[in-house]
Amino acid sequence: MEEKIKKEDADWKKELTPEEYHVTREKGTERAFTGKYWDFHGDGIYRCVCCGSELFDSETKYESGSGWPSFFTPVDGSKIEEDRDASFGMVRTEVKCGKCGAHLGHLFDDGPKPTGLRYCINSAALKFDERK
Ligand code: FE
């Protein structure tokens, strides 16, 4: 198990842009079709914007039509955490960074094969790292 990162909100606030902070530390959601990665097709790894942990591979990214970057699997199940989220009158599964607890987005079961899963992730929670 990887060591967890714990920081005060004030420290995260210093390191992140206001939007990154709102999404990852206050469970915010960027507006659909506005983030930098929903229509981005680079080859590489998407890392946590907060702690740099490897979360998703571009090879598992697909066009969901949702307006948010969507993946059918994380790089490794141990890199993320899933929580029940009953906010806004819906029951959803929240997806978080396993290392630093950053809110990333939500998990739905309407994804493509082979997993049938859709990890619907905010661009603001990710930092793309091009494959060398
Ligand atoms: Fe993280």
Coordinates of C-alpha atoms and ligand atoms in Angstrom, one line a residue:
M1 CA 0.0 0.0 0.0
E2 CA 1.3 3.4 -1.0
E3 CA 1.9 6.0 1.6
K4 CA -1.0 8.5 1.8
I5 CA -0.4 12.2 1.4
K6 CA -2.1 14.5 3.9
K7 CA -2.0 18.3 3.6
E8 CA -3.9 21.2 5.1
D9 CA -6.5 22.8 2.9
A10 CA -4.5 26.0 3.0
D11 CA -1.5 24.2 1.5
W12 CA -3.5 22.7 -1.3
K13 CA -5.0 26.1 -2.0
K14 CA -1.5 27.5 -2.5
E15 CA -0.5 24.8 -4.9
L16 CA -3.6 24.5 -7.0
T17 CA -5.5 26.9 -9.3
P18 CA -8.9 28.0 -7.9
E19 CA -10.7 25.6 -10.2
E20 CA -8.4 22.6 -9.4
Y21 CA -8.9 23.3 -5.7
H22 CA -12.7 23.5 -6.0
V23 CA -12.9 20.3 -8.0
T24 CA -10.4 18.2 -6.1
R25 CA -10.8 19.5 -2.5
E26 CA -14.4 20.7 -2.5
K27 CA -15.9 17.9 -4.7
G28 CA -16.7 20.3 -7.5
T29 CA -17.6 19.5 -11.0
E30 CA -16.4 21.4 -14.0
R31 CA -19.0 22.3 -16.6
A32 CA -19.3 19.7 -19.4
F33 CA -17.4 20.4 -22.6
T34 CA -15.3 23.0 -20.9
G35 CA -12.3 21.1 -19.5
K36 CA -9.0 20.7 -21.3
Y37 CA -9.1 16.9 -21.7
W38 CA -12.6 15.9 -22.8
D39 CA -11.7 16.3 -26.4
F40 CA -7.9 15.7 -26.0
H41 CA -6.3 12.7 -27.7
G42 CA -2.6 12.6 -26.5
D43 CA -0.8 9.3 -25.9
G44 CA 0.3 9.1 -22.3
I45 CA -0.7 8.9 -18.6
Y46 CA -3.1 11.1 -16.7
R47 CA -1.9 11.8 -13.3
C48 CA -3.5 13.3 -10.2
V49 CA -3.2 17.1 -10.4
C50 CA -2.7 17.2 -6.6
C51 CA -0.1 14.5 -6.0
G52 CA 1.1 13.2 -9.4
S53 CA -0.1 9.7 -8.8
E54 CA -0.7 7.8 -12.1
L55 CA -4.4 7.3 -12.5
F56 CA -5.5 6.7 -16.1
D57 CA -3.9 5.6 -19.4
S58 CA -4.9 7.3 -22.6
E59 CA -5.3 3.8 -24.1
T60 CA -8.4 3.3 -21.9
K61 CA -9.9 6.8 -22.7
Y62 CA -12.9 6.8 -25.0
E63 CA -15.5 9.1 -26.4
S64 CA -18.5 9.0 -24.0
G65 CA -20.2 12.1 -25.4
S66 CA -20.6 13.3 -21.8
G67 CA -18.2 16.3 -22.1
W68 CA -15.8 15.0 -19.5
P69 CA -12.8 12.8 -20.0
S70 CA -14.0 9.2 -19.7
F71 CA -12.0 6.0 -19.1
F72 CA -13.2 2.4 -18.9
T73 CA -10.6 1.4 -16.2
P74 CA -8.0 3.1 -14.0
V75 CA -4.3 2.2 -14.4
D76 CA -4.5 0.1 -11.3
G77 CA -7.5 -0.4 -9.0
S78 CA -5.3 0.3 -6.0
K79 CA -4.6 3.8 -7.3
I80 CA -8.2 5.0 -6.7
E81 CA -10.8 4.9 -4.0
E82 CA -14.5 4.6 -4.4
D83 CA -17.1 6.1 -2.1
R84 CA -20.8 6.2 -1.9
D85 CA -22.0 9.7 -2.8
A86 CA -25.6 10.6 -2.0
S87 CA -25.4 14.3 -2.7
F88 CA -27.8 16.2 -5.0
G89 CA -30.6 13.6 -4.4
M90 CA -28.8 10.9 -6.4
V91 CA -26.8 7.9 -5.3
R92 CA -23.5 7.7 -7.2
T93 CA -20.1 6.3 -6.7
E94 CA -17.5 9.0 -6.1
V95 CA -14.0 8.3 -7.5
K96 CA -11.0 9.7 -5.5
C97 CA -7.2 9.5 -5.7
G98 CA -6.1 6.7 -3.4
K99 CA -3.0 8.6 -2.5
C100 CA -4.2 12.1 -1.6
G101 CA -7.9 11.8 -1.5
A102 CA -8.5 14.3 -4.3
H103 CA -12.1 14.1 -5.7
L104 CA -11.7 13.1 -9.3
G105 CA -15.3 12.4 -10.5
H106 CA -17.8 9.6 -10.6
L107 CA -18.1 6.0 -11.7
F108 CA -21.0 4.7 -13.8
D109 CA -21.9 1.3 -15.2
D110 CA -22.7 2.4 -18.8
G111 CA -19.2 2.2 -20.1
P112 CA -17.8 0.2 -23.1
K113 CA -16.3 -3.3 -23.1
P114 CA -14.4 -4.9 -21.6
T115 CA -15.3 -3.5 -18.2
G116 CA -18.7 -1.8 -18.9
L117 CA -17.5 1.0 -16.6
R118 CA -17.3 4.7 -17.2
Y119 CA -14.9 6.7 -15.0
C120 CA -16.2 10.2 -15.6
I121 CA -13.4 12.4 -14.5
N122 CA -12.9 16.2 -14.3
S123 CA -10.1 17.5 -16.5
A124 CA -9.3 19.9 -13.6
A125 CA -8.3 16.9 -11.4
L126 CA -5.8 15.5 -14.0
K127 CA -2.4 16.4 -15.3
F128 CA -1.4 14.8 -18.6
D129 CA 2.0 13.3 -19.0
E130 CA 3.0 12.4 -22.6
R131 CA 4.4 9.0 -23.3
K132 CA 8.1 9.2 -24.2
Ligands
FE1 FE -3.7 12.5 -5.7

